[in-house]
mmCIF file of C-alpha atoms in Angstrom:
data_model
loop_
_atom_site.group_PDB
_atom_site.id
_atom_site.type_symbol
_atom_site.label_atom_id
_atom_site.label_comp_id
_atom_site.label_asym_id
_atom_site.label_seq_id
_atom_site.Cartn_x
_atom_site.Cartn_y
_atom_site.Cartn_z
ATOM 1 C CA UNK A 120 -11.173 -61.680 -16.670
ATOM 2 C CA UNK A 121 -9.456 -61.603 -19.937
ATOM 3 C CA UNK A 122 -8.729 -58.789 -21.875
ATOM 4 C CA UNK A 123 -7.105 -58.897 -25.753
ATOM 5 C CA UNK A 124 -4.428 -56.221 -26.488
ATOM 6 C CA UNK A 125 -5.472 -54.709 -29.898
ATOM 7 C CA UNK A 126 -1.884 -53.568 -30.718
ATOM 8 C CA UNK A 127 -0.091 -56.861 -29.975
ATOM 9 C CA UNK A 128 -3.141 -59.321 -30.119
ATOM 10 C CA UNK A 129 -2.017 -60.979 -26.960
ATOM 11 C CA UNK A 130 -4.820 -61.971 -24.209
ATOM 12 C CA UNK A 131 -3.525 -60.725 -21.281
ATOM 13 C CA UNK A 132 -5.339 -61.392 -17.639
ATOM 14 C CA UNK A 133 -6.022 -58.753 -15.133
ATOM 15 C CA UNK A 134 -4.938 -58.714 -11.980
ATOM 16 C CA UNK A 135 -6.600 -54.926 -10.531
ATOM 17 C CA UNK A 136 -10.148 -55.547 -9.076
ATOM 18 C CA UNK A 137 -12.463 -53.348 -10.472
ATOM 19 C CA UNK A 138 -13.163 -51.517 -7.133
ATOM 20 C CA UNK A 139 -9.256 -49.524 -8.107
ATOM 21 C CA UNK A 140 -9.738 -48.288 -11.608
ATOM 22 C CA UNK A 141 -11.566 -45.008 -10.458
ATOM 23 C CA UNK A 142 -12.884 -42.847 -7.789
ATOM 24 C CA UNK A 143 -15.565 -43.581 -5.619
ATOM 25 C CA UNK A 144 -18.368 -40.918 -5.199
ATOM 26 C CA UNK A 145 -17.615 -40.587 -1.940
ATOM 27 C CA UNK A 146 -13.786 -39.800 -2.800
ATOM 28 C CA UNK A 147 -14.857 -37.136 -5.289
ATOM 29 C CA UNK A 148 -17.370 -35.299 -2.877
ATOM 30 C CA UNK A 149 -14.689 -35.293 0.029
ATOM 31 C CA UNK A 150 -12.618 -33.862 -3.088
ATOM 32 C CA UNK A 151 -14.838 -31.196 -4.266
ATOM 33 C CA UNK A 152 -15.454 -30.112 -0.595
ATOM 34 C CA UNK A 153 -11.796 -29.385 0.065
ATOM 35 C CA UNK A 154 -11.684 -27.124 -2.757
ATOM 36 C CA UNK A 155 -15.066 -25.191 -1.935
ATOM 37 C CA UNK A 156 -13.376 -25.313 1.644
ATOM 38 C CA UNK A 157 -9.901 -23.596 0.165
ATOM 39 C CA UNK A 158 -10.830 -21.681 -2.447
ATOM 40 C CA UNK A 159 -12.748 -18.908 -0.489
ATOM 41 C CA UNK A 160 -9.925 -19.061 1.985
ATOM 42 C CA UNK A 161 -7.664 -17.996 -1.124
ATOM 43 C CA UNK A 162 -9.447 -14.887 -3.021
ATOM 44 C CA UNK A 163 -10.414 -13.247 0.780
ATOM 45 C CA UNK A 164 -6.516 -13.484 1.312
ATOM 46 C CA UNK A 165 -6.152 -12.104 -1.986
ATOM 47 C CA UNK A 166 -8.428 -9.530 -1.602
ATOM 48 C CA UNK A 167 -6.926 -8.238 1.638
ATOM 49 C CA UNK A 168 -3.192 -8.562 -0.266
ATOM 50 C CA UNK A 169 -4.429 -6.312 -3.097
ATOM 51 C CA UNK A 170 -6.268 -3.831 -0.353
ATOM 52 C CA UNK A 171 -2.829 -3.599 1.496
ATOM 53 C CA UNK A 172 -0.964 -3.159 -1.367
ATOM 54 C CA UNK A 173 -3.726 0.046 -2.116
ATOM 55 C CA UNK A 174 -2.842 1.619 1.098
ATOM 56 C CA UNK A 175 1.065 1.168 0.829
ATOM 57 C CA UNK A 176 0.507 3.009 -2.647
ATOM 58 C CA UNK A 177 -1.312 5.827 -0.899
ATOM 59 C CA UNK A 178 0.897 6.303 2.303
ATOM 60 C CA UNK A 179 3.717 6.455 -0.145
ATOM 61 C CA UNK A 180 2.137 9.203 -2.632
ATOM 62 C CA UNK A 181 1.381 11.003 0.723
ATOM 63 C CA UNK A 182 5.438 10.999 2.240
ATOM 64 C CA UNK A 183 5.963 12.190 -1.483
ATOM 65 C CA UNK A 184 3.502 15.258 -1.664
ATOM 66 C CA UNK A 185 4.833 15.763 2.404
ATOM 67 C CA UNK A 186 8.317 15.818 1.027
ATOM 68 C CA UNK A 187 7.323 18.183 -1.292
ATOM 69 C CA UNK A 188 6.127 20.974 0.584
ATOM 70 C CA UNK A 189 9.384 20.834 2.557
ATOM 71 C CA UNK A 190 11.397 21.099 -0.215
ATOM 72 C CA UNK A 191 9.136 23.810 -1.410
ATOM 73 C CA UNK A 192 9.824 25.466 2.796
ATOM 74 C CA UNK A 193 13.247 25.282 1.568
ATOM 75 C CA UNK A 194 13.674 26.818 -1.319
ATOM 76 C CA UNK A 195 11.502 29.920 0.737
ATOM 77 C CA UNK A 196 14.167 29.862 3.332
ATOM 78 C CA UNK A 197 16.852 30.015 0.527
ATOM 79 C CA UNK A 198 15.196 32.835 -1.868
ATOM 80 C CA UNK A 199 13.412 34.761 1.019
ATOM 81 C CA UNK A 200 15.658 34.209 4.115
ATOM 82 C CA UNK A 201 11.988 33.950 5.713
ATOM 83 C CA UNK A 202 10.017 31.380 6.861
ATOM 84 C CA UNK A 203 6.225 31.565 7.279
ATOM 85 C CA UNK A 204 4.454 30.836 10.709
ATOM 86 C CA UNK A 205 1.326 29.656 11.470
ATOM 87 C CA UNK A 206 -1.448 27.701 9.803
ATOM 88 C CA UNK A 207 -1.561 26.591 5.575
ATOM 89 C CA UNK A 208 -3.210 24.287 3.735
ATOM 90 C CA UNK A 209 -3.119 23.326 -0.205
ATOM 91 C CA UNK A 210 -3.783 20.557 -3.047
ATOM 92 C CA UNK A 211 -1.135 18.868 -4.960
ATOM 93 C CA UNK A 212 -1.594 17.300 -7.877
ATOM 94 C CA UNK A 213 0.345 13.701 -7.433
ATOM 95 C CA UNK A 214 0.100 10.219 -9.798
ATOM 96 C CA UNK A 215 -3.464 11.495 -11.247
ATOM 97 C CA UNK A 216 -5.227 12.124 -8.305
ATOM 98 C CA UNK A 217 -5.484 15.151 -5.947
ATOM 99 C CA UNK A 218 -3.732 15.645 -2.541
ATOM 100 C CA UNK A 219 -4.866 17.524 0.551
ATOM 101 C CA UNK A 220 -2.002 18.752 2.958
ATOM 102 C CA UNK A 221 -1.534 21.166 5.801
ATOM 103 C CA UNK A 222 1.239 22.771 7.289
ATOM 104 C CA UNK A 223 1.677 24.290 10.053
ATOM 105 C CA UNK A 224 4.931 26.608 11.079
ATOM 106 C CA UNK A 225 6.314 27.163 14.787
ATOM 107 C CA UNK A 226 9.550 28.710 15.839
ATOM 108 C CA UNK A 227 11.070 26.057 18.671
ATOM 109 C CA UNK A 228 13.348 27.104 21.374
ATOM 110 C CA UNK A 229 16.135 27.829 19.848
ATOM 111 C CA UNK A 230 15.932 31.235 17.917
ATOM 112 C CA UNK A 231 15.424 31.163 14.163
ATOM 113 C CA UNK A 232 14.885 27.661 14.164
ATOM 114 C CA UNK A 233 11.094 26.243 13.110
ATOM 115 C CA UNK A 234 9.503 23.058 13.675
ATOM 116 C CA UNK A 235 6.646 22.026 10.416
ATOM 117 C CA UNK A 236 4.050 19.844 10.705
ATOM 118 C CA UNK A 237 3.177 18.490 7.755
ATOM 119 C CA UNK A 238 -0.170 16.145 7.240
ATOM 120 C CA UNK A 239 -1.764 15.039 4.255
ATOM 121 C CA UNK A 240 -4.578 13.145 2.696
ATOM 122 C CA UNK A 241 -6.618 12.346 -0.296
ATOM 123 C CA UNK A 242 -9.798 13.775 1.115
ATOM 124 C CA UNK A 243 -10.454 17.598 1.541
ATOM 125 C CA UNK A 244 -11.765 16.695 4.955
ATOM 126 C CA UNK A 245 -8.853 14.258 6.014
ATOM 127 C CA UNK A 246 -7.168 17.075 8.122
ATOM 128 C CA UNK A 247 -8.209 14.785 11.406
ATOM 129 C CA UNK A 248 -7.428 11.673 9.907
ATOM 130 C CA UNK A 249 -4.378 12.374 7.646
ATOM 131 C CA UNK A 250 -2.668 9.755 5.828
ATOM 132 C CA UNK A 251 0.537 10.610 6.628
ATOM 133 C CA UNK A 252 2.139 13.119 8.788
ATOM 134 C CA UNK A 253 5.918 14.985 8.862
ATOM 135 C CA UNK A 254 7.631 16.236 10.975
ATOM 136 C CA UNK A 255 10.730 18.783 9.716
ATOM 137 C CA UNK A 256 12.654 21.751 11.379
ATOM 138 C CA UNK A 257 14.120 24.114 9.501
ATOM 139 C CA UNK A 258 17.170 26.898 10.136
ATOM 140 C CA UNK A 259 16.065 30.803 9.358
ATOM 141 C CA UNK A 260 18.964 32.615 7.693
ATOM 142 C CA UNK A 261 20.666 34.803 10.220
ATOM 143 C CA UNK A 262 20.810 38.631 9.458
ATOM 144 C CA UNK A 263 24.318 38.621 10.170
ATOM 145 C CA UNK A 264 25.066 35.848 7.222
ATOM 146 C CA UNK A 265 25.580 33.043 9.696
ATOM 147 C CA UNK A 266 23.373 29.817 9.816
#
C-alpha cells in the first residue's frame, strides 16, 4: 500500500503488515494482568517494610529509656553510695510518647555487687510482654573507700 510523506512529498511503500503496528487485545489483557498480579505483591511488602521499620523505632526508644534508668542507678550509687533493692516501676517521657519501665534490684553473690533488671514498654500493662529488657550489675561503694 502506498503511503505519501507530507514533509518530503515522496510516495513511499510499506513493507510492515498491519497485524505489527499495535497490540493485540489479547497482548494488553495478559499486560494488565501482570500488573494487577504485581502490584498487590508490592504495597503488602511495603506495608510490612514500613510496620518493621515501626517496631525497630520502638525497640530502640525502649534500650534508650532502659539506658536511662541505669544511668539514673548510677548517679544513686555515686551521690548516695546506696543502691535500692527490690521492686520499681515508672513512666518516662521519650520522643512524644510515654514509656512504662520496671526495675527490679538484687544483690548477686558477690557482696555489694547488684544485678538490675530492667523492662520496658509503651503500655502501662506491658510488664509481661515488655518491649525490651536489660540486664546491668552495678558495684555498691565500699565503706572502707574501696570499689
Amino acid at each position: 500500500m502506498p503511503r505519501t510523506d507530507p514533509l518530503r512529498g515522496e510516495t513511499t511503500r510499506s513493507f510492515a503488515p498491519r497485524a505489527f503496528l499495535g497490540f493485540t487485545l489479547v497482548e494488553v489483557m495478559v499486560a494488565l494482568a501482570v500488573v494487577a498480579i504485581a502490584l498487590p505483591a508490592l504495597l503488602v511488602t511495603l506495608s510490612q517494610q514500613l510496620d518493621g521499620l515501626r517496631y525497630l523505632e520502638d525497640r530502640t526508644h525502649a534500650q534508650w529509656v532502659a539506658a536511662n534508668r541505669l544511668a539514673e542507678l548510677r548517679l544513686v550509687v555515686g551521690a548516695k553510695g546506696s543502691l535500692q533493692t527490690g521492686r520499681i516501676s515508672g513512666t518516662e517521657e521519650l520522643a512524644g510518647r510515654s514509656w512504662y519501665w520496671w526495675s527490679e534490684g538484687m544483690e548477686t553473690e558477690v557482696p555489694g555487687f547488684f544485678r538490675y533488671e530492667i523492662m520496658v514498654s509503651d503500655r502501662e500493662d506491658g510488664e509481661a510482654s515488655p518491649i525490651h529488657t536489660l540486664d546491668g550489675y552495678l558495684a555498691q561503694e565500699q565503706s572502707n573507700g574501696a570499689r
